[in-house]
XYZ file of C-alpha atoms in Angstrom:
719
model
C 17.862 34.882 102.666
C 20.127 31.850 103.734
C 23.462 32.500 105.728
C 26.561 31.897 104.278
C 28.349 29.706 107.128
C 31.726 29.655 105.615
C 32.094 33.404 105.668
C 34.104 34.819 108.531
C 32.011 35.231 111.763
C 31.078 38.806 112.582
C 32.258 38.071 116.103
C 35.780 38.987 115.333
C 36.985 35.609 116.295
C 38.771 34.889 112.665
C 36.983 31.817 112.287
C 34.301 30.659 109.938
C 30.628 31.603 111.188
C 30.070 27.356 110.764
C 32.668 26.901 113.157
C 31.764 29.784 115.847
C 28.554 31.349 116.527
C 26.373 29.180 113.795
C 23.888 28.476 116.978
C 23.063 31.501 117.249
C 23.178 32.665 113.262
C 19.362 32.857 112.927
C 19.036 35.485 116.060
C 22.185 37.267 114.517
C 20.567 37.967 111.359
C 17.276 39.148 113.025
C 19.165 41.562 115.093
C 20.958 42.750 112.017
C 17.734 43.351 110.394
C 16.501 45.565 113.193
C 19.431 47.849 113.388
C 19.344 47.956 109.652
C 15.465 49.291 109.954
C 16.645 51.704 112.585
C 14.942 49.838 115.360
C 17.811 50.253 117.829
C 16.002 49.656 120.875
C 14.239 46.603 119.999
C 17.842 45.364 118.821
C 19.332 45.955 122.628
C 16.322 44.094 123.734
C 16.657 41.182 121.722
C 20.681 41.304 122.184
C 19.841 41.365 125.932
C 17.628 38.169 126.018
C 20.287 36.364 123.733
C 23.339 37.369 125.900
C 21.295 35.531 128.653
C 21.534 32.180 126.316
C 25.293 32.011 126.273
C 28.292 31.942 128.372
C 30.734 35.183 128.995
C 33.737 33.019 127.627
C 32.128 32.525 124.204
C 32.747 34.147 120.882
C 28.684 34.356 120.529
C 29.021 36.464 123.929
C 31.937 38.806 122.191
C 29.504 39.196 119.172
C 26.616 40.408 121.458
C 28.795 42.795 123.225
C 30.073 44.361 120.278
C 26.985 44.664 118.396
C 25.357 46.209 121.521
C 28.361 48.492 121.694
C 27.809 49.699 117.892
C 24.022 50.255 118.771
C 25.245 52.479 121.735
C 27.298 54.491 119.425
C 24.535 54.700 116.891
C 22.503 55.811 119.859
C 25.338 58.665 120.875
C 25.932 56.371 124.000
C 29.989 56.005 123.599
C 30.594 55.835 127.357
C 28.290 52.811 127.542
C 30.095 51.157 124.485
C 33.359 51.728 126.195
C 32.669 50.074 129.243
C 30.938 47.035 127.913
C 34.133 46.680 125.667
C 36.613 47.267 128.270
C 35.248 44.415 130.267
C 35.091 42.255 127.010
C 38.619 42.701 126.439
C 39.839 41.634 130.084
C 38.777 38.155 128.706
C 38.651 38.149 124.864
C 42.256 39.730 124.797
C 42.822 38.890 121.298
C 39.494 40.241 119.637
C 40.838 43.016 117.237
C 37.643 43.925 116.063
C 36.273 44.612 119.664
C 39.436 46.548 120.336
C 39.109 48.800 117.275
C 35.550 49.658 118.364
C 36.821 49.951 121.960
C 39.461 52.638 120.549
C 36.313 54.342 118.597
C 34.182 54.696 121.785
C 37.308 55.648 123.991
C 37.792 58.775 121.745
C 34.116 59.885 121.388
C 34.201 59.434 125.530
C 37.277 60.753 126.383
C 38.812 62.633 123.381
C 42.320 61.918 121.907
C 44.937 62.591 124.788
C 43.502 60.504 127.413
C 42.583 57.585 124.665
C 46.025 57.796 122.423
C 47.583 54.540 123.903
C 44.331 52.826 122.847
C 43.827 54.483 119.769
C 47.413 53.670 118.520
C 47.344 50.233 119.570
C 43.995 49.598 117.831
C 45.922 51.169 114.087
C 48.950 48.612 115.179
C 46.762 45.490 115.446
C 44.042 46.283 112.998
C 44.888 48.136 109.785
C 45.395 45.159 107.850
C 42.328 43.235 109.359
C 39.778 45.938 109.634
C 40.860 48.926 107.620
C 37.532 50.595 107.079
C 36.785 50.690 110.751
C 40.462 52.069 111.446
C 39.579 54.732 108.429
C 36.347 55.865 110.682
C 38.373 55.949 113.744
C 40.915 58.197 111.668
C 37.843 60.447 110.657
C 37.017 60.525 114.507
C 40.436 61.832 115.263
C 40.317 64.477 112.262
C 37.125 65.720 113.982
C 38.589 66.307 117.292
C 41.521 67.910 115.681
C 39.631 70.343 113.465
C 37.747 71.428 116.841
C 40.804 72.692 118.110
C 42.432 74.071 115.193
C 45.198 71.650 115.063
C 45.219 71.667 111.356
C 48.297 69.525 110.429
C 46.857 66.857 112.376
C 43.060 67.386 110.695
C 44.808 66.788 107.369
C 47.223 63.737 108.165
C 44.199 62.241 110.065
C 42.041 62.602 106.821
C 45.027 61.481 104.765
C 44.924 58.194 107.250
C 41.450 57.752 106.533
C 41.532 57.741 102.984
C 44.564 55.268 102.850
C 42.206 52.805 104.888
C 38.574 53.731 103.491
C 36.740 50.919 101.993
C 36.105 51.603 98.083
C 32.586 52.653 98.206
C 33.854 55.310 101.015
C 36.939 56.738 99.460
C 35.271 59.364 97.191
C 33.565 60.820 100.333
C 36.712 60.767 102.685
C 38.893 62.023 99.535
C 36.192 65.121 99.172
C 36.495 65.434 103.043
C 40.083 66.055 102.597
C 39.879 68.237 100.034
C 37.900 70.621 101.899
C 40.664 70.793 104.483
C 43.172 71.653 101.847
C 40.871 74.068 100.602
C 39.800 75.754 103.374
C 40.563 79.431 103.526
C 40.788 79.875 107.027
C 44.023 77.509 107.522
C 47.034 79.197 106.940
C 48.249 77.987 103.672
C 51.750 76.592 104.653
C 49.930 74.187 107.154
C 47.595 72.826 104.430
C 48.793 69.950 101.709
C 50.831 66.996 102.212
C 53.732 67.256 104.262
C 56.050 64.274 103.561
C 58.736 62.964 105.811
C 62.313 63.838 104.827
C 65.040 61.514 102.895
C 67.491 60.627 105.731
C 70.503 58.594 104.814
C 73.172 57.190 107.419
C 74.617 54.015 108.900
C 72.615 50.773 108.247
C 71.760 51.010 111.715
C 70.358 54.453 112.104
C 68.468 53.745 108.545
C 66.726 50.972 110.116
C 65.586 53.288 112.666
C 64.449 55.983 110.608
C 62.414 53.475 108.497
C 60.721 51.910 111.574
C 59.702 55.722 112.352
C 58.182 55.314 108.831
C 56.216 52.384 109.381
C 54.818 53.635 112.191
C 53.715 56.822 110.667
C 51.949 54.425 107.664
C 49.759 53.282 110.114
C 48.652 56.108 112.340
C 50.867 55.596 115.211
C 52.168 58.956 115.359
C 53.232 59.185 118.868
C 55.193 56.402 118.324
C 56.805 57.441 115.376
C 57.484 60.770 117.227
C 59.088 59.061 120.085
C 61.192 56.781 117.568
C 62.481 59.838 115.483
C 62.770 61.927 118.782
C 65.420 59.179 120.301
C 67.220 58.793 116.880
C 67.577 62.599 116.848
C 69.195 62.425 120.545
C 71.856 59.986 118.846
C 72.464 62.341 115.658
C 71.856 65.944 117.193
C 73.169 67.356 114.047
C 70.929 65.278 111.683
C 68.342 68.128 109.980
C 66.197 65.388 108.579
C 65.530 63.195 111.932
C 64.724 66.472 113.912
C 62.202 67.585 110.995
C 60.787 64.072 110.940
C 60.154 64.010 114.776
C 58.494 67.633 114.399
C 56.241 66.611 111.773
C 54.986 63.427 114.041
C 54.659 65.536 116.826
C 52.038 68.136 114.867
C 50.359 65.090 113.165
C 49.627 63.977 116.682
C 48.029 67.100 118.013
C 51.070 68.005 119.893
C 51.809 71.594 118.505
C 54.165 72.794 121.323
C 56.599 70.126 120.824
C 56.066 70.128 117.178
C 56.963 73.920 117.297
C 60.127 73.273 119.244
C 61.106 70.533 116.774
C 60.586 72.380 113.765
C 62.752 75.430 115.331
C 65.550 72.598 115.962
C 65.297 71.650 112.330
C 65.902 74.877 110.965
C 68.617 75.577 112.958
C 70.053 72.513 111.527
C 69.430 72.517 108.113
C 72.389 73.950 105.815
C 69.741 74.065 103.024
C 68.001 77.929 103.399
C 64.867 76.445 101.554
C 64.430 73.765 103.806
C 65.179 75.803 107.075
C 62.746 78.546 106.211
C 59.884 75.934 105.377
C 60.739 74.251 109.027
C 60.856 77.670 110.787
C 57.685 78.822 108.876
C 56.014 75.941 110.309
C 57.596 76.327 113.640
C 56.116 80.010 113.908
C 52.800 79.202 112.499
C 52.600 76.617 115.673
C 53.787 79.022 117.902
C 51.155 81.399 116.862
C 48.437 78.991 117.208
C 49.267 77.884 120.644
C 49.264 81.532 121.792
C 45.744 81.760 120.573
C 44.821 78.922 122.918
C 44.848 81.649 125.847
C 41.474 83.538 125.034
C 42.460 87.650 125.330
C 39.089 88.414 123.645
C 36.265 88.890 126.588
C 32.724 89.996 127.094
C 31.263 92.023 129.751
C 27.588 92.082 130.463
C 25.314 95.216 131.504
C 21.698 95.377 132.663
C 19.862 97.897 130.830
C 17.004 100.105 132.060
C 15.636 101.451 129.126
C 16.538 99.845 125.895
C 14.974 102.954 124.042
C 16.752 105.784 125.840
C 19.948 103.668 125.678
C 20.005 103.728 121.925
C 19.124 107.521 121.586
C 22.060 108.138 124.149
C 24.567 106.079 122.043
C 23.379 107.509 118.915
C 24.523 110.818 120.078
C 27.469 109.955 121.123
C 30.664 111.132 119.121
C 32.640 107.926 119.738
C 29.876 105.427 119.046
C 28.628 104.286 115.478
C 25.437 102.172 114.651
C 26.055 99.360 112.318
C 23.588 97.841 109.941
C 23.568 94.341 109.861
C 21.316 91.128 108.945
C 20.849 89.491 112.190
C 17.430 87.591 110.539
C 19.047 84.330 111.158
C 19.962 84.722 114.637
C 17.519 82.968 117.258
C 17.776 85.748 119.466
C 18.721 88.950 117.257
C 19.998 92.158 119.212
C 18.122 95.597 118.365
C 21.261 97.340 117.608
C 25.132 96.641 117.497
C 27.436 99.954 118.163
C 31.386 99.704 117.434
C 32.816 101.861 120.019
C 36.278 104.008 118.904
C 39.257 105.394 120.315
C 38.260 108.951 119.183
C 35.582 111.399 117.685
C 34.039 110.445 114.717
C 32.979 114.239 114.212
C 35.991 115.200 112.019
C 35.758 112.443 109.493
C 32.104 112.573 109.196
C 32.319 116.382 108.237
C 35.631 116.237 106.529
C 36.510 116.250 103.198
C 38.541 114.299 101.062
C 40.333 110.880 101.085
C 41.326 110.814 105.149
C 45.126 109.336 105.813
C 45.248 105.803 107.443
C 46.414 106.991 110.586
C 43.364 109.364 110.817
C 40.742 106.533 111.073
C 39.451 106.055 114.425
C 40.265 102.187 115.482
C 37.408 100.345 117.188
C 37.979 99.200 120.887
C 34.860 96.899 120.957
C 31.657 96.396 120.049
C 28.608 96.183 122.162
C 25.442 94.127 121.374
C 21.889 95.593 122.920
C 19.120 92.599 123.592
C 15.736 93.889 124.636
C 13.745 91.960 127.559
C 12.067 88.895 126.346
C 8.434 89.462 125.945
C 7.808 86.652 128.647
C 9.913 87.892 131.150
C 12.236 85.096 130.705
C 15.175 87.346 129.867
C 16.238 91.004 130.847
C 17.624 93.783 128.686
C 21.085 93.868 128.266
C 24.190 95.283 126.460
C 26.818 92.671 125.921
C 30.448 94.306 125.244
C 33.094 92.538 123.561
C 36.987 93.736 123.626
C 40.417 92.566 124.275
C 40.906 92.070 128.002
C 42.767 94.941 130.031
C 43.008 98.369 129.077
C 40.761 98.367 126.018
C 38.256 96.763 127.945
C 38.614 99.091 130.978
C 38.311 101.912 128.209
C 35.419 100.757 126.637
C 33.221 99.908 129.770
C 34.047 103.707 131.179
C 33.001 105.107 128.041
C 29.924 103.101 127.890
C 29.007 104.131 131.386
C 29.870 107.793 130.823
C 27.620 107.762 127.586
C 24.676 105.899 129.363
C 24.669 107.294 132.766
C 22.670 105.521 134.827
C 20.726 103.245 132.303
C 23.604 100.693 132.446
C 23.826 98.311 135.767
C 26.455 96.123 136.291
C 26.050 92.192 136.236
C 28.126 88.987 137.520
C 29.131 88.291 133.845
C 32.579 90.028 133.411
C 35.322 88.672 131.605
C 33.700 85.857 129.852
C 36.187 84.344 127.614
C 35.130 84.258 123.880
C 38.646 83.939 121.862
C 42.130 83.946 121.572
C 43.861 86.221 119.059
C 47.577 86.191 118.548
C 49.087 89.506 119.684
C 50.866 89.966 116.298
C 47.402 89.872 114.370
C 45.318 92.255 116.387
C 46.316 95.289 114.809
C 46.400 94.179 111.204
C 42.877 92.670 111.893
C 41.330 95.776 114.056
C 38.154 97.548 112.364
C 38.213 101.072 111.892
C 35.773 103.615 110.801
C 35.106 104.667 107.034
C 33.010 107.689 106.592
C 29.783 106.996 104.798
C 30.851 110.143 102.736
C 33.280 107.602 100.944
C 32.504 106.243 97.617
C 33.144 102.510 97.151
C 35.859 102.925 95.200
C 37.194 105.620 97.522
C 36.567 102.952 100.558
C 38.615 100.333 98.969
C 41.700 102.731 98.165
C 41.877 103.775 101.580
C 41.246 99.990 102.634
C 44.280 99.142 100.691
C 46.747 102.228 102.165
C 45.324 101.110 105.427
C 46.608 97.462 105.243
C 49.773 98.784 103.842
C 49.973 101.232 106.409
C 49.900 98.770 109.279
C 52.462 96.581 107.692
C 54.899 99.439 107.516
C 54.042 100.700 110.971
C 52.598 97.885 112.921
C 53.910 94.703 111.766
C 57.329 95.726 111.060
C 57.573 97.077 114.274
C 55.833 94.764 116.449
C 57.707 91.466 117.890
C 56.749 88.206 116.359
C 56.935 84.619 117.139
C 60.006 83.173 116.448
C 61.856 86.539 116.414
C 63.551 86.234 120.247
C 61.424 88.941 121.497
C 62.480 91.716 118.282
C 60.238 93.030 115.457
C 60.839 91.989 111.751
C 62.613 95.243 111.093
C 64.975 94.752 114.346
C 65.429 90.937 113.236
C 66.138 91.729 109.623
C 69.347 93.766 110.920
C 70.902 90.529 112.469
C 72.212 88.070 110.018
C 71.874 85.402 112.210
C 68.277 85.967 112.378
C 67.970 85.517 108.377
C 66.003 82.418 108.399
C 63.512 83.406 111.338
C 62.699 86.468 109.289
C 62.410 85.227 105.945
C 59.776 82.623 107.486
C 58.116 85.491 109.564
C 57.279 87.045 106.006
C 55.959 83.760 104.849
C 53.954 83.691 107.881
C 52.725 86.974 107.255
C 51.700 86.054 103.702
C 49.650 83.271 105.070
C 47.574 85.605 107.577
C 46.972 88.103 104.381
C 45.614 85.215 102.441
C 43.379 84.555 105.140
C 42.033 88.017 105.394
C 41.719 88.058 101.278
C 44.606 90.663 101.012
C 46.966 89.955 97.850
C 50.313 90.761 99.434
C 53.263 91.941 97.361
C 55.842 89.435 99.312
C 58.405 90.843 96.997
C 58.350 94.021 98.225
C 58.261 93.247 102.126
C 61.414 91.418 101.274
C 62.957 94.487 99.746
C 61.572 96.792 102.526
C 63.386 94.704 105.033
C 66.627 94.267 102.953
C 66.118 90.494 103.363
C 67.075 87.776 100.305
C 63.938 86.166 99.090
C 64.156 82.465 98.392
C 65.402 81.612 95.008
C 63.034 80.473 92.390
C 63.077 76.527 91.964
C 65.395 75.072 88.845
C 62.713 72.866 86.891
C 62.820 71.128 83.760
C 59.789 69.519 81.744
C 60.872 66.453 83.389
C 60.999 67.832 86.815
C 58.064 66.096 89.089
C 55.902 68.597 90.700
C 53.400 66.360 92.930
C 56.137 65.894 95.794
C 56.591 69.310 96.152
C 55.463 71.372 99.671
C 53.349 74.053 99.461
C 55.873 76.456 100.066
C 58.161 75.091 97.451
C 55.279 75.405 94.880
C 55.008 79.407 95.759
C 58.719 79.121 94.188
C 57.930 77.452 91.045
C 59.147 79.791 88.217
C 55.508 79.692 86.343
C 56.681 80.964 83.202
C 59.363 77.887 82.777
C 56.748 75.158 83.408
C 55.557 73.069 80.581
C 52.321 72.791 79.434
C 51.357 69.671 81.697
C 53.411 70.942 84.598
C 51.354 74.194 84.448
C 48.057 72.434 84.523
C 49.150 70.700 87.555
C 50.086 73.735 89.072
C 47.037 75.085 88.199
C 44.998 72.362 89.806
C 47.076 72.828 93.055
C 46.924 76.569 92.616
C 42.973 76.547 92.744
C 42.894 74.058 95.742
C 45.394 76.089 97.979
C 43.737 79.661 96.749
C 46.778 81.282 97.613
C 46.079 84.936 95.682
C 49.491 85.809 94.559
C 50.130 82.265 93.294
C 46.884 81.603 91.693
C 47.124 84.973 89.763
C 50.468 83.865 88.247
C 49.373 80.838 87.274
C 45.946 81.748 85.756
C 47.659 84.994 83.950
C 50.420 82.429 82.244
C 47.263 80.088 81.160
C 45.357 82.802 79.219
C 49.306 83.061 77.221
C 49.043 79.389 76.301
C 46.480 78.115 73.830
C 46.650 74.564 74.826
C 46.143 74.603 78.788
C 43.476 77.670 77.875
C 41.649 75.468 75.683
C 41.534 72.558 78.846
C 40.033 75.308 81.313
C 36.406 76.474 82.084
C 37.103 79.988 80.410
C 34.367 81.518 82.149
C 35.624 80.420 85.965
C 39.223 81.566 84.996
C 38.283 85.228 83.762
C 35.899 85.656 86.663
C 38.606 84.183 88.885
C 41.137 86.548 87.326
C 38.482 89.392 87.563
C 38.419 88.954 91.534
C 42.017 88.870 91.735
C 42.191 92.155 90.115
C 39.981 93.667 92.794
C 42.098 92.219 95.332
C 44.967 94.313 93.484
C 42.752 97.356 93.629
C 42.301 97.007 89.882
C 39.235 97.849 88.441
C 39.815 98.573 85.294
C 41.840 94.865 85.115
C 38.412 93.653 86.658
C 36.587 95.084 83.625
C 39.366 93.583 80.913
C 38.626 90.125 82.162
C 34.558 90.736 82.068
C 35.268 91.968 78.127
C 37.313 88.450 77.626
C 34.259 86.502 78.894
C 31.804 88.499 76.823
C 33.744 87.046 73.838
C 32.930 83.687 74.573
C 30.047 81.466 72.583
C 27.237 80.333 74.774
C 27.338 76.933 75.710
C 25.677 74.343 74.025
C 21.925 74.123 75.304
C 21.882 77.803 76.624
C 20.035 80.443 74.874
C 21.886 83.705 74.025
C 19.612 85.453 76.180
C 20.166 83.753 79.192
C 23.989 83.654 78.726
C 23.852 87.384 77.995
C 21.809 87.877 81.172
C 24.110 86.162 83.146
C 27.393 88.361 81.895
C 25.177 91.145 82.524
C 24.202 90.420 86.255
C 27.929 89.847 86.753
C 29.469 92.823 85.694
C 26.381 94.903 87.138
C 27.822 93.240 90.742
C 31.029 94.504 90.045
C 30.368 97.874 88.536
C 27.906 98.504 91.878
C 31.984 98.713 93.605
C 32.449 101.672 91.488
C 29.194 103.249 90.391
C 31.236 106.170 89.318
C 33.371 104.612 86.597
C 31.513 105.273 83.355
C 29.304 102.061 82.670
C 27.078 101.644 85.769
C 24.564 104.142 84.858
C 24.013 102.577 81.486
C 23.878 98.998 82.785
C 21.794 99.584 85.489
C 19.186 101.629 82.959
C 19.167 98.152 80.989
C 18.315 95.926 83.574
C 15.451 98.248 84.759
C 14.008 99.138 81.277
C 14.950 95.624 79.316
C 15.270 93.145 81.982
C 12.874 93.697 84.862
C 9.798 94.001 82.693
C 10.729 90.651 81.376
C 11.577 89.223 84.658
C 10.105 90.786 87.816
C 12.069 88.453 89.860
C 15.207 90.579 89.242
C 14.052 93.146 91.447
C 15.367 91.726 94.467
C 18.951 91.285 92.688
C 18.600 94.938 91.867
C 17.922 96.041 95.625
C 20.888 94.132 96.599
C 23.119 96.363 93.921
C 21.634 99.069 94.777
C 22.925 98.710 98.300
C 26.229 98.084 97.113
C 26.630 101.054 95.123
C 24.719 103.226 97.235
C 22.524 104.842 94.506
C 18.734 104.610 94.360
C 17.273 102.611 91.396
C 16.029 104.766 88.362
C 12.596 104.995 87.889
C 11.725 102.815 90.725
C 9.621 103.604 93.584
C 10.359 102.991 96.973
C 7.717 99.931 96.761
C 9.294 98.496 94.163
C 7.038 99.391 91.044
C 8.597 100.582 88.002
C 7.394 103.956 87.647
C 8.828 104.860 83.896
C 11.398 103.543 81.714
C 13.361 105.004 78.858
C 12.169 102.845 75.779
C 9.365 100.380 75.552
C 10.836 96.816 75.977
C 10.240 94.573 73.082
C 8.825 91.361 74.650
C 6.880 92.798 77.369
C 6.385 90.884 80.534
C 7.898 87.263 80.560
C 5.748 84.617 80.826
C 6.802 80.876 81.052
C 5.534 79.992 77.584
C 8.326 82.199 76.169
C 11.350 79.754 75.274
C 14.324 82.533 74.994
C 14.584 82.465 79.116
C 14.235 79.010 79.759
C 16.967 77.502 82.102
C 19.376 74.912 80.549
C 19.328 71.590 82.415
C 23.071 71.253 80.991
C 24.329 73.546 83.754
C 23.800 77.033 81.574
C 20.837 77.637 84.098
C 19.835 81.025 85.103
C 19.808 81.722 88.740
C 16.881 84.212 89.871
C 16.044 85.405 93.171
C 13.237 83.457 94.971
C 13.751 80.455 92.607
C-alpha cells in the first residue's frame, strides 16, 4: 500500500512526511506492520537497526525513539520508555508527541505525584494537537486515583478523558465514566459532576478566575488550584473562590487540602444549602483521609493439629463457625470462626426476638488453614481484628480455647485496611441465633441498625464536629452547618451498606432543620444540579420531562430513598410510566420495599408485574416461569408467610419434571428459606408429587419453553 507523503509525519515534527522522514518511510511502514501484528520484539530489533542509520539530531531519530517507547509501554516496561524519552527531549525540546508519551511513561513508572508537573505540562502543550493521547493519559490518572479511593479525582479524570477522546473511543470512555457514577461503594455525594461555582467581582479578579477555569478545562488541576488559592488570599471573604480551589485540590487527588478548602468555603457561604454541600464534601474527604491509616490488622499463629483445634473451637461458647463458599479461592481455609464479646449460649437456648443490645458483637474472625500436602506451607490460623484492645482480647480468647495447639509466629499486626472510626460500630457484625426465621432476622437487623444510630452514631465524635458527637453538636447553633452535613454523610454510609435511612427522622431526632426543597417550575433546568441538590427536588411537582431526567439520574446514582420516591411518582403518571421498562421498575420497587422491611409491599409490586402482558417473542410459559422464579426467590425470605408452600409445590410438581435443570435453583431457595424441598430426597430425586404434570418431561422439541432471542429468554442453572 502506497504511503501518502503529504500526510503529517508520525515523528511529531509537525511537517509533512515528504519533507521530513520520507527517506525511511518504507522502514516505518514495515515496523508499523510488525507492531500491528503483535510482533513486538522483531519490531524493536528493526528499530535498533534503523536507528544506527540516522543521526540523533534528526526527526527520524525522534520517530524511532517514540516508536520504541510505545513498544516498551505495550510490553509493560514504562521505565525504559521514560528514560529514552527523557533523553530525546533534551535535544528535541519542541516535540509535543514525545512529551505526551513521556508523561504517560512517567505516570506508569513513578505514579502521579512525582510526575504531576510533567503530566500537567503535557496537558498544557498537547490537548489541541494530540487530544486522543491526552485522553489515554487521563485514563491512566483515573486508574491511579481509583486505586487510592480518591473518587472525586477519579471521576474528573474520566470526565477529562471523555472530553479529549477520539470519536471511536468515546462510547467506551463514557461507559467507564458511568461505572464510576454508578458505583454504590462510592459515597453518593462524591459521585456525579461537581461544577465550578459562579463568581462575580472586579474585572481583574474575574480575569484571574477565568484563568483558573481554563486550567481546569485542560486538566491542569494543580495550576488551577494554585490560581484560585492565590485569588482567595486576595479575596478572603469570597466563598466561590475558596470553593473552586477546594474542588481543584480534590480533582488533583490532594484530599487533605481539599477538605480544608471545603471547610473554609462552608464557613464563608451565607447560602445554607451551598455551605452544607461544601461541608459534606469536606467531612467525606476527612473520613477518607482517616482510612489511610490501617487499623484492621492480621495476627498469625502456627497450628500443631488442625482437627483438634476445630474441635476445641467448636466447643467454645464465644466462637461460632460460619458457613461460607470458598470454592473460588486459590487456597481455601478449612474453617472460619467469628469471635464474640460474650457467650452465645443464652441466645441459642432462648426464645423470642432478642433486643439489639443483647446481641453478641464480633471482635474479629479467624481463618484456619491446613498444611499444604507437599509440605510447602504449615498449618496456621490467621486472626483479623482491630488493633489494640480488641486484638489483644481476641488473641487471649483463642489461646484460652486452643491451649497448646496455637504457637506464635513472626507475622503479627500486619496491616489489612483502614476503617474510619465513626463507621466501626455501624458495620460491626453481630450474632443472630439460627432459631430465628428470615423475617425475624430482617426485623432484628432493622432494629439493630436504628439502635446503633441512636446509641452509637449519635453519641460518637464525628469528622468535622470539633470532637463532638452529633447529639452534642446539634445543641450548638454555631455548628448547624456541620451537623446537617454529618447527617448527609451518615446517609451516604447507609446507602453504601444498602440501608434505607429515614433522613427526615434523623433531623427530627436531633432537632436540626433539614434543607428546604428546591423551588422548581416546568422551565427549571435540572441538568446542572449537584447530586446533593437532586435529593432536594420536590418530586411530585416535577413536570413529566423533568421526572424522566430525575429518574435517569436516580438510576445512575442509586440513592435508595430518592430512587424510591421517583419510581413511586412514575407509577402515578401514565406518560412517564409508558416510557419505562415496567418489569425493571416494579422489581426495583420490590427491592426498595424489602430495604424498608415491607414484605407485603414487595409482594404488591410482584402482583403489578404479573398484570403485564408477555413481551413479543416470549411464550406465556417462559414469561410466567420467570415471574414465578422471581416471586419464589422473594418468598424464600419469609417462608412463614402464606404463599411460599403453595409456590414451592408448583415448582416441584409442575416445573421440575419439565425442566430438571431447575433443581439447582430450588436448592438455593431451600437454603435461603431453611426449609427442605417437599417430595425431594437428599440426592435430588423427586420422590412424590401431588398431581401429575400435563406435559411430562420437557424435551428440546417442545416449543412452549423455547428461549426468545429478543431478550425474553429464560435463564436456567447450568446453561
